[in-house]
Tab-separated table of C-alpha atoms and ligand atoms in Angstrom:
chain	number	residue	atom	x	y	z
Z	14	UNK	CA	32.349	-17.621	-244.720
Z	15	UNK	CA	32.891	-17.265	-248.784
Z	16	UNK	CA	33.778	-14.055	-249.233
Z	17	UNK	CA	34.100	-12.558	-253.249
Z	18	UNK	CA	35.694	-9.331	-253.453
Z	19	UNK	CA	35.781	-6.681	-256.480
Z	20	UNK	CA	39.359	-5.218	-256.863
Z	21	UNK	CA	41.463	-2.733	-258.570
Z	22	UNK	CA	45.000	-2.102	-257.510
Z	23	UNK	CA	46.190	-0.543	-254.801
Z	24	UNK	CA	43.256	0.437	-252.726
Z	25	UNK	CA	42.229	-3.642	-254.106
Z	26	UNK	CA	45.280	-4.495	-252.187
Z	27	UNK	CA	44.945	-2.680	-249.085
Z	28	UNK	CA	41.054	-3.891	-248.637
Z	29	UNK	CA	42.039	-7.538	-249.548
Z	30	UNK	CA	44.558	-7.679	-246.840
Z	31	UNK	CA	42.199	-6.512	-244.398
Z	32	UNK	CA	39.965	-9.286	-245.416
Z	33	UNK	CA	42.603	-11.941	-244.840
Z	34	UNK	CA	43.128	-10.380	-241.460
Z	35	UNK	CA	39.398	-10.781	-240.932
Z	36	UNK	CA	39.156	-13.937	-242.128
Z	37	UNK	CA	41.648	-15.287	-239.683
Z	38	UNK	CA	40.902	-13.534	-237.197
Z	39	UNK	CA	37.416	-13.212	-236.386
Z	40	UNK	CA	35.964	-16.250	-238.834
Z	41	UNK	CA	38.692	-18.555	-237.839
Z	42	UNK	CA	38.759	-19.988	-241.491
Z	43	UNK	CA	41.016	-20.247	-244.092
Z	44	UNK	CA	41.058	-17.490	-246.304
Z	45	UNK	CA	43.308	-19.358	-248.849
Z	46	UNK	CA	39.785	-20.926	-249.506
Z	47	UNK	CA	37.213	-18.701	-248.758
Z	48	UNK	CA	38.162	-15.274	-250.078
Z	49	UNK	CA	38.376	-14.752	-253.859
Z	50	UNK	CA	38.982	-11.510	-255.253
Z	51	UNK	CA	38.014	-10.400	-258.691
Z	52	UNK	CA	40.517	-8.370	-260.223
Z	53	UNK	CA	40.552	-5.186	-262.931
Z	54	UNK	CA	42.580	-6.202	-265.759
Z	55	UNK	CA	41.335	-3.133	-267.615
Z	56	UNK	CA	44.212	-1.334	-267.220
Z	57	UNK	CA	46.411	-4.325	-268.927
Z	58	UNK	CA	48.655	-3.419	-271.932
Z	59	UNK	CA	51.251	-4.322	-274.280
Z	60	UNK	CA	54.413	-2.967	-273.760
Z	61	UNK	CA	58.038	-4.033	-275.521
Z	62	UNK	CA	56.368	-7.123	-276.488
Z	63	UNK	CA	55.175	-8.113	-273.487
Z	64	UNK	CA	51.434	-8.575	-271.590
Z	65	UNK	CA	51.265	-6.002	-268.385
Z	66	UNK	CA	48.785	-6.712	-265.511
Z	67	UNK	CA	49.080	-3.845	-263.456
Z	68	UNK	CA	46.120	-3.759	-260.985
Z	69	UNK	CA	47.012	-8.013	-260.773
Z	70	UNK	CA	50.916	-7.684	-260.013
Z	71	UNK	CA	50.202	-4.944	-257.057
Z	72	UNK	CA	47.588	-7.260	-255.177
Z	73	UNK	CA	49.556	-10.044	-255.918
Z	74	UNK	CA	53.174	-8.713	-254.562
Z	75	UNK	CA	50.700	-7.344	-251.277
Z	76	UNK	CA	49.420	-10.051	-250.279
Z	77	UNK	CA	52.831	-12.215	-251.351
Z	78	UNK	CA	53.821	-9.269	-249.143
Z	79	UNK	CA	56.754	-9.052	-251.330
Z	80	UNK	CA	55.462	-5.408	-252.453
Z	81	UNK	CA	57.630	-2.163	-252.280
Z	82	UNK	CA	55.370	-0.312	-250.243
Z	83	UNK	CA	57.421	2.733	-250.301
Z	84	UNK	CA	57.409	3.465	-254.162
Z	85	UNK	CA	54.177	2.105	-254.030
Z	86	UNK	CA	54.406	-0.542	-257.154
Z	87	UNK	CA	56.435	-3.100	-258.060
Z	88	UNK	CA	58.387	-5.542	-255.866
Z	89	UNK	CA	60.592	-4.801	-252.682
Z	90	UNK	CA	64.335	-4.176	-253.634
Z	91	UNK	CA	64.260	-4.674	-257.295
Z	92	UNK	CA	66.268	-3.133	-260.083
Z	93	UNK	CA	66.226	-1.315	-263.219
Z	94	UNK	CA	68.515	-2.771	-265.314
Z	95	UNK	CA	66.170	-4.173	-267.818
Z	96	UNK	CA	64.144	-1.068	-268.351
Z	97	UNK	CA	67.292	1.172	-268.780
Z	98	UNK	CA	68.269	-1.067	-271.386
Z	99	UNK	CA	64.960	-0.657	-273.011
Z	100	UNK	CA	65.429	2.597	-272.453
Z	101	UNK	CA	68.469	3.284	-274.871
Z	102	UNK	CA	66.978	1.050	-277.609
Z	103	UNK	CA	63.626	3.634	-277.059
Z	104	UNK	CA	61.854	0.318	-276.963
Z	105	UNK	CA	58.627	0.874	-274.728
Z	106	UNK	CA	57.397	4.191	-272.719
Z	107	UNK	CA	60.281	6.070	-270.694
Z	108	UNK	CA	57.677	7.614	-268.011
Z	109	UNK	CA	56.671	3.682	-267.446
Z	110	UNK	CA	58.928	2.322	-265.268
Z	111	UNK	CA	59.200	-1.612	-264.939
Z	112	UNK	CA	61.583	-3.291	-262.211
Z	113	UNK	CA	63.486	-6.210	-263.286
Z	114	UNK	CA	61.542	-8.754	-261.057
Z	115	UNK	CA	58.371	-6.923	-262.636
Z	116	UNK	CA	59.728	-7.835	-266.044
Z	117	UNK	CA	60.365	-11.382	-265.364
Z	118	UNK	CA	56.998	-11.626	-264.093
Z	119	UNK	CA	56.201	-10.490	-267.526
Z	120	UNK	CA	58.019	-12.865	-269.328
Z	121	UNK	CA	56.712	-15.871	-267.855
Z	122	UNK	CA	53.265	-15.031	-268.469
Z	123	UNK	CA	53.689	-13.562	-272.198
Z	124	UNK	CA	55.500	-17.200	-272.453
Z	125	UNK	CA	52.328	-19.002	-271.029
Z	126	UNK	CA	49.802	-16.515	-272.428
Z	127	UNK	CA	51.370	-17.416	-276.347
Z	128	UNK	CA	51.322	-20.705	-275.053
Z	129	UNK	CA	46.791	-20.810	-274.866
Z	130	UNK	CA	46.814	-20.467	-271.080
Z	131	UNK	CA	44.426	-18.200	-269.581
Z	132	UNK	CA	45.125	-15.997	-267.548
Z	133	UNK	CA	43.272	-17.282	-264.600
Z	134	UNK	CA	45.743	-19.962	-264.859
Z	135	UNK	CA	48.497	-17.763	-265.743
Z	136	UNK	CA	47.573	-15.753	-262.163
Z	137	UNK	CA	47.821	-18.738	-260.370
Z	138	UNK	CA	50.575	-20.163	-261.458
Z	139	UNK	CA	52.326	-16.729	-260.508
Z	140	UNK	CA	50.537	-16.498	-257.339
Z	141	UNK	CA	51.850	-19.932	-256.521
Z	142	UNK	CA	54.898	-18.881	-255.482
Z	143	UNK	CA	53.306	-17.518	-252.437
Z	144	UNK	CA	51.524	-18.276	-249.640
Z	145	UNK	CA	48.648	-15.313	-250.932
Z	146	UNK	CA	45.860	-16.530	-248.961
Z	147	UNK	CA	43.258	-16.050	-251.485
Z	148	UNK	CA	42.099	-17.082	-255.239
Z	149	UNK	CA	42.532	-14.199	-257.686
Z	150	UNK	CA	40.599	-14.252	-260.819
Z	151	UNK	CA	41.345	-11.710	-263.978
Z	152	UNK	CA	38.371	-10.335	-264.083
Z	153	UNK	CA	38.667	-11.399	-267.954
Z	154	UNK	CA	41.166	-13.249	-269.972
Z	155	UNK	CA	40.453	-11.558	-272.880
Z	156	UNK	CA	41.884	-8.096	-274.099
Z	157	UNK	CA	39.335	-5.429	-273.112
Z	158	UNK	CA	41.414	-1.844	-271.661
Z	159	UNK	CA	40.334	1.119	-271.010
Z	160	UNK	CA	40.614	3.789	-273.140
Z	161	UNK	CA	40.438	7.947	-271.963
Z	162	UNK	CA	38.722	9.638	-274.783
Z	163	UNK	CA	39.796	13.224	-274.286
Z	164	UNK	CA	38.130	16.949	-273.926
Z	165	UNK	CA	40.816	18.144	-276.108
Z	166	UNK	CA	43.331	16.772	-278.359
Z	167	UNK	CA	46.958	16.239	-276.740
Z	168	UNK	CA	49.684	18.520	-278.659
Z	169	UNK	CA	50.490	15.753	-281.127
Z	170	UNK	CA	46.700	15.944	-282.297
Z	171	UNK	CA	45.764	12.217	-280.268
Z	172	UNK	CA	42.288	12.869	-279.176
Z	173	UNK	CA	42.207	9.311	-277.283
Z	174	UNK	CA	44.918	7.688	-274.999
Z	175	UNK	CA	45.155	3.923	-273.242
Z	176	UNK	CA	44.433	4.713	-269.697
Z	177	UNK	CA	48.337	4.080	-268.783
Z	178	UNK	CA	49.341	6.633	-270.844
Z	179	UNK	CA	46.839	9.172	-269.508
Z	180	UNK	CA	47.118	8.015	-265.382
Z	181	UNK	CA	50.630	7.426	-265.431
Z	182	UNK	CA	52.346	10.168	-268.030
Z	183	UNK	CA	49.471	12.525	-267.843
Z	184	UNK	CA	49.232	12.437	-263.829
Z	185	UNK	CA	45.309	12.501	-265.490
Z	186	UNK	CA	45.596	16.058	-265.796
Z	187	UNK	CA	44.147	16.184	-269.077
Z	188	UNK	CA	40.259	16.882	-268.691
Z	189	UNK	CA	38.843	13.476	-270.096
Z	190	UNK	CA	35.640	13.920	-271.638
Z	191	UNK	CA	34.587	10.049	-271.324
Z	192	UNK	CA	36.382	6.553	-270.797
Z	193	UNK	CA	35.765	3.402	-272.841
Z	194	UNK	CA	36.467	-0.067	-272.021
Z	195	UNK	CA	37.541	-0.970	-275.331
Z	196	UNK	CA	37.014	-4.857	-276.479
Z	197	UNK	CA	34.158	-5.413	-273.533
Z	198	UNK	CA	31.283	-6.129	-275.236
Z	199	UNK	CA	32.543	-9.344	-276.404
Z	200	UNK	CA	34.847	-10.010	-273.686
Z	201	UNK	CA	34.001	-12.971	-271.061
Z	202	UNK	CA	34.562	-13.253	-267.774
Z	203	UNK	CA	37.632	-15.529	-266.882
Z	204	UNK	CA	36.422	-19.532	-265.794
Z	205	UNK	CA	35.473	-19.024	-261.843
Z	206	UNK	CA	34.031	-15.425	-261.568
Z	207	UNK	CA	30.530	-15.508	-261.984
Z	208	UNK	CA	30.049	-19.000	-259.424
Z	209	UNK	CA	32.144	-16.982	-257.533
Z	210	UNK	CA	29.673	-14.054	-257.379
Z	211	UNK	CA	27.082	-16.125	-257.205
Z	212	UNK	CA	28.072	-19.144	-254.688
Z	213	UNK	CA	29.448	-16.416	-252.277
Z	214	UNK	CA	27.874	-15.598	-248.838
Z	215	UNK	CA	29.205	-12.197	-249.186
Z	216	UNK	CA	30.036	-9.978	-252.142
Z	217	UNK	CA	32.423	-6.970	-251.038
Z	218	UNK	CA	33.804	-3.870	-253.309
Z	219	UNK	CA	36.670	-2.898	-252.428
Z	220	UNK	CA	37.526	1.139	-252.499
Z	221	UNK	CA	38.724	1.029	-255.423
Z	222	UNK	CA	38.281	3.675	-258.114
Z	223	UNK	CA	34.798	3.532	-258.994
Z	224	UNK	CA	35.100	4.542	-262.791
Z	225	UNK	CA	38.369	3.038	-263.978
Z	226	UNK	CA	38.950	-0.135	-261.258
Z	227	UNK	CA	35.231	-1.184	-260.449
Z	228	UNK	CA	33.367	0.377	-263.859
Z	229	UNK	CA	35.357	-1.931	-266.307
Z	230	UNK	CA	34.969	-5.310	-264.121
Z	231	UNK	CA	31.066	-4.163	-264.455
Z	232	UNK	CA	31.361	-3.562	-267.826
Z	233	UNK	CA	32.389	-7.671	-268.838
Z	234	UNK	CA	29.136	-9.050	-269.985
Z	235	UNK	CA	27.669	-11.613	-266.886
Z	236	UNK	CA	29.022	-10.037	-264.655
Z	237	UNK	CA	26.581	-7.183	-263.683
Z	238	UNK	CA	24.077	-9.724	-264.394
Z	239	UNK	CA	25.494	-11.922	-262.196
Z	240	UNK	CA	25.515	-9.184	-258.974
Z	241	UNK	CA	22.080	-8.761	-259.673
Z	242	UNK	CA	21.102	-12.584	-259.398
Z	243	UNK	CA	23.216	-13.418	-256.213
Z	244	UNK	CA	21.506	-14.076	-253.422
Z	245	UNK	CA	24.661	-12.904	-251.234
Z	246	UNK	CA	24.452	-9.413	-250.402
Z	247	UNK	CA	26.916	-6.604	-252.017
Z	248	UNK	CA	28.129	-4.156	-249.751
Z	249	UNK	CA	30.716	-1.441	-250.945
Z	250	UNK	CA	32.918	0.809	-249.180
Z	251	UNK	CA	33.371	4.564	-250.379
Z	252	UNK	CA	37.146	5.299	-251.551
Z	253	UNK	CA	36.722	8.941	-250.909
Z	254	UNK	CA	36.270	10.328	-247.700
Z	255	UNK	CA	35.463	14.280	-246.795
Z	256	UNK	CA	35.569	15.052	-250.221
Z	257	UNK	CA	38.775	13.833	-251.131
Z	258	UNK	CA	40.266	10.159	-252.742
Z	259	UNK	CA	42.543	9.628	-250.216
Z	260	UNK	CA	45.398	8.416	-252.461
Z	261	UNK	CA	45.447	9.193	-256.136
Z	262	UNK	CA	43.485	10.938	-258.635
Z	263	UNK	CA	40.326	9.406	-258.857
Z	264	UNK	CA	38.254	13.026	-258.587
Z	265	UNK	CA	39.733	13.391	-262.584
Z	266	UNK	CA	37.502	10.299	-263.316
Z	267	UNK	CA	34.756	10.780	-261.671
Z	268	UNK	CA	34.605	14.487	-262.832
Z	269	UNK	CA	35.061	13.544	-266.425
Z	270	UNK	CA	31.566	10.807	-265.538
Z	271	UNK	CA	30.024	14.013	-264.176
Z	272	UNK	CA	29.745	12.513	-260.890
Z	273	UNK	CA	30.560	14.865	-257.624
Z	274	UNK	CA	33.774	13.711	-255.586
Z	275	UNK	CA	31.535	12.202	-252.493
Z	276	UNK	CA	31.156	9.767	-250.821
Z	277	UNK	CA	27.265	9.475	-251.428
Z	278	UNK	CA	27.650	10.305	-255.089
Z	279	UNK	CA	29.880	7.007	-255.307
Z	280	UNK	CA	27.074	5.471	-253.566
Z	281	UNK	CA	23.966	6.693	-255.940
Z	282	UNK	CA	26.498	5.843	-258.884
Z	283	UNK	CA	26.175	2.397	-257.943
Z	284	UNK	CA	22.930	2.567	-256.923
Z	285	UNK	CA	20.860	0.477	-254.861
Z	286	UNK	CA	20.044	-3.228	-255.642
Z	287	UNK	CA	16.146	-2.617	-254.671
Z	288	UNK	CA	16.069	-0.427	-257.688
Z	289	UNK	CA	18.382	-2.272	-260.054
Z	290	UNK	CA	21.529	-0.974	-258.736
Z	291	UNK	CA	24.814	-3.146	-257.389
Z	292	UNK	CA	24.525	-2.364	-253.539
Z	293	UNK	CA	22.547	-3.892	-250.508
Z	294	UNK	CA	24.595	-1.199	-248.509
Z	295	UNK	CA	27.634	1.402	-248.667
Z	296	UNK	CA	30.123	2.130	-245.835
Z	297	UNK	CA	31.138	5.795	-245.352
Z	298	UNK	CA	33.707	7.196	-243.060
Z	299	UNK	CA	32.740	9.081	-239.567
Z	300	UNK	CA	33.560	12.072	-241.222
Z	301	UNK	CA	30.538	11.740	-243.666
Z	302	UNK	CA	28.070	10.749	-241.129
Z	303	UNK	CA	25.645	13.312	-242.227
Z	304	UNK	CA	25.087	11.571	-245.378
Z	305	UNK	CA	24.049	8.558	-244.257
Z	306	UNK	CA	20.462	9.375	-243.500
Z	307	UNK	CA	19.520	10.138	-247.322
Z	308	UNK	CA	21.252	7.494	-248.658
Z	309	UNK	CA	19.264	5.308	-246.409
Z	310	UNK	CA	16.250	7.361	-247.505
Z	311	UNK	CA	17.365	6.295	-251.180
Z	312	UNK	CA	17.385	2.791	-250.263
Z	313	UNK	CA	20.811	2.091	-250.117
Z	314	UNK	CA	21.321	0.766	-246.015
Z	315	UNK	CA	24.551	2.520	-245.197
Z	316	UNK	CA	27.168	3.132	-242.150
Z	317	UNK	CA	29.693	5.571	-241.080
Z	318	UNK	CA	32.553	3.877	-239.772
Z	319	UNK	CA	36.307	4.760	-240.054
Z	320	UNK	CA	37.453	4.032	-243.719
Z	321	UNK	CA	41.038	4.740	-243.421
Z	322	UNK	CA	43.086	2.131	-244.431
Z	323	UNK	CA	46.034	2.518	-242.531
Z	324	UNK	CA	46.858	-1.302	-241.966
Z	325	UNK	CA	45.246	-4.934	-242.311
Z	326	UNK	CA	43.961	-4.982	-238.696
Z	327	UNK	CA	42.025	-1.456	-238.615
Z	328	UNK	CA	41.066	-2.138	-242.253
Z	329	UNK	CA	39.680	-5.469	-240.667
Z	330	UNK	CA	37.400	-3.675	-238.661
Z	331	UNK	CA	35.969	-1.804	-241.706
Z	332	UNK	CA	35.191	-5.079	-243.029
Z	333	UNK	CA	34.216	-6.540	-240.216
Z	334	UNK	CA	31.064	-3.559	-240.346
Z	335	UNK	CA	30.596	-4.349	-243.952
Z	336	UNK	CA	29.648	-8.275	-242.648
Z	337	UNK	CA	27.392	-6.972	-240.167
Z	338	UNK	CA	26.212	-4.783	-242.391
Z	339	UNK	CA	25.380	-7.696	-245.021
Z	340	UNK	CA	24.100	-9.286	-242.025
P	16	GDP	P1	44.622	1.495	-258.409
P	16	GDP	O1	44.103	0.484	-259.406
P	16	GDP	O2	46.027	1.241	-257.993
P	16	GDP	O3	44.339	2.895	-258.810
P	16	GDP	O4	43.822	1.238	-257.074
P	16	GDP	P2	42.293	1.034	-256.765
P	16	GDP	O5	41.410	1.436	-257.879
P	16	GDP	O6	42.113	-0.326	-256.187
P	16	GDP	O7	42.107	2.020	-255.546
P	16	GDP	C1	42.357	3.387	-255.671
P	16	GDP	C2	41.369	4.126	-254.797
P	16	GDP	O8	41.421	3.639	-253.467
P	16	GDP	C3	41.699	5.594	-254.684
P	16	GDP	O9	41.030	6.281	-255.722
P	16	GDP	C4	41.175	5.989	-253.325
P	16	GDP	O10	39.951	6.686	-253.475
P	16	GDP	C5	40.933	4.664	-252.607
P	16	GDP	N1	41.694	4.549	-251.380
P	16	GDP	C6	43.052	4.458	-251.269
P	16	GDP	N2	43.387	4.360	-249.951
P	16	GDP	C7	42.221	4.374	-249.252
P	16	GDP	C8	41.898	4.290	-247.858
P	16	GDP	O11	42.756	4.190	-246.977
P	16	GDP	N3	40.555	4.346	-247.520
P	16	GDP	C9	39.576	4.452	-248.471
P	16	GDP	N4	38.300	4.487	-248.064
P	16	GDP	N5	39.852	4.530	-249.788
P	16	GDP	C10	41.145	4.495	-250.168
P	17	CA	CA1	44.478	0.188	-261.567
């Protein structure tokens, strides 16, 4: 089964290694080439001279499963020498921290990136020093990041920050008043991503964040278009459960969109496909059972089933309801 998958980072990460685990395990198939996940590349920056990919690097290292999973970024075991250098020149952002394996990372694809390769190739040719199991595609090679427009200016009078600045410095405690995918209207989507959406037999979103992870890859020109025209069926999972976003701070986003912190909110955000929306159905966890009935009402087929993704097996099993779902 081809399976195309809609990532951000870390919640990206977790999903796609459940997919793997489903992929081997209950499709006996080779997920190496049948699953290809579409990545955010909205949060992407600049930094000391140098091209960033966060939301790329984490799934990456996770399913390289060379990932430090107890900070929670970056690689397993790496140092810091680089950035404390940095550091004392005051060259890039002291409350951004990059490991030195991170920053060689970096290097080699500024180097190929001011050399005209895209970055599609660029994340392959990182990739392939892994076994990863799966094709990742930027979801575009060209620069288009998000911007946080603010509710207030910041005490140095910026009313607008790049979304690392506000996530990562910020802790997104500032009340945003909108976000902005700066450079997407005349972005493309990288070589690969829209046959990819529409040659699969399955389109997944992962729980990612729906405003700042999912929102920007929707917000390349094609590619919404392209959702719309598959005839594979979409089927999302909700990243918050009871109320809450499980890891992270993705109620400051959806707040600042004006959209409730629910699981069935996330759904009707989306929307359904019968009435020009993304989804042909919506997991939610068993604690949010009693929504399903008026999301189904709403035409959006949905099932509660545990969402928790603890690790690739039980997160297989959430996928594995999202097939039978699309089934
Ligand atoms: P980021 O780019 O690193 O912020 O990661 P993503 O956007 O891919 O995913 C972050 C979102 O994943 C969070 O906002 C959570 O709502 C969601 N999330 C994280 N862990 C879990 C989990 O175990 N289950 C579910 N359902 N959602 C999760
Ligand atoms: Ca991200």
């Amino acid at each position: 089964m081809k399976i195309t998958v809609l990532a951000g980072g870390v919640g990206g990460a977790r999903y796609l290694l459940g997919v793997r685990h489903w992929l081997q395990d209950s499709d006996g198939g080779d997920p190496a080439a049948q699953l290809t996940a579409i990545v955010n590349t909205a949060d992407d920056l600049w930094l000391a001279g140098l091209r960033i990919t966060p939301d790329l690097d984490t799934i990456t290292y996770a399913l390289a499963g060379v990932n430090d999973t107890t900070r929670g970024w970056g690689r397993a075991g790496d140092s810091e020498v680089v950035n404390g250098e940095l550091a004392a020149w005051g060259v890039a952002w002291p409350w951004f921290t990059l490991g030195d394996l991170d920053i060689a990372a970096s290097v080699a694809r500024t180097a190929w990136l001011r050399d005209g390769v895209p970055l599609a190739e660029v994340v392959a040719r990182l990739a392939a020093r892994w076994d990863v199991g799966a094709r990742l595609l930027p979801a575009t090679g060209d620069e288009a990041e998000t911007i946080v427009h603010l509710a207030q200016p910041t005490d140095d009078g910026r009313t607008e920050l790049h979304f690392q600045e506000w996530w990562v410095r910020y802790r997104a405690a500032l009340p945003a008043a909108s976000f902005e995918v700066r450079g997407a209207a005349e972005a493309r989507p990288s070589a690969g991503v829209l046959e990819a959406i529409a040659e699969a037999d399955v389109v997944l979103l992962a729980p990612s964040n729906p405003v700042v992870s999912i929102g920007p890859i929707l917000a390349i020109p094609g590619i919404r278009e392209a959702l719309r025209d598959t005839p594979a069926p979409v089927i999302g999972a909700s990243p918050i459960i009871a109320g809450s976003v499980v890891r992270g701070m993705a109620d400051a986003c959806l707040t600042a969109i004006g959209v409730e912190t629910s699981a069935d909110a996330v759904a009707r955000l989306h929307g359904s496909r019968t009435t020009g929306g993304l989804l042909d159905g919506w997991l939610v966890d068993t604690a949010d059972a009693d929504v399903v009935e008026g999301l189904v009402a709403d035409g959006i087929p949905t099932r509660a089933v545990p969402l928790w993704m603890t690790d690739p097996a039980t997160t297989a099993r959430m996928v594995d309801a999202a097939i039978s779902l699309a089934g």
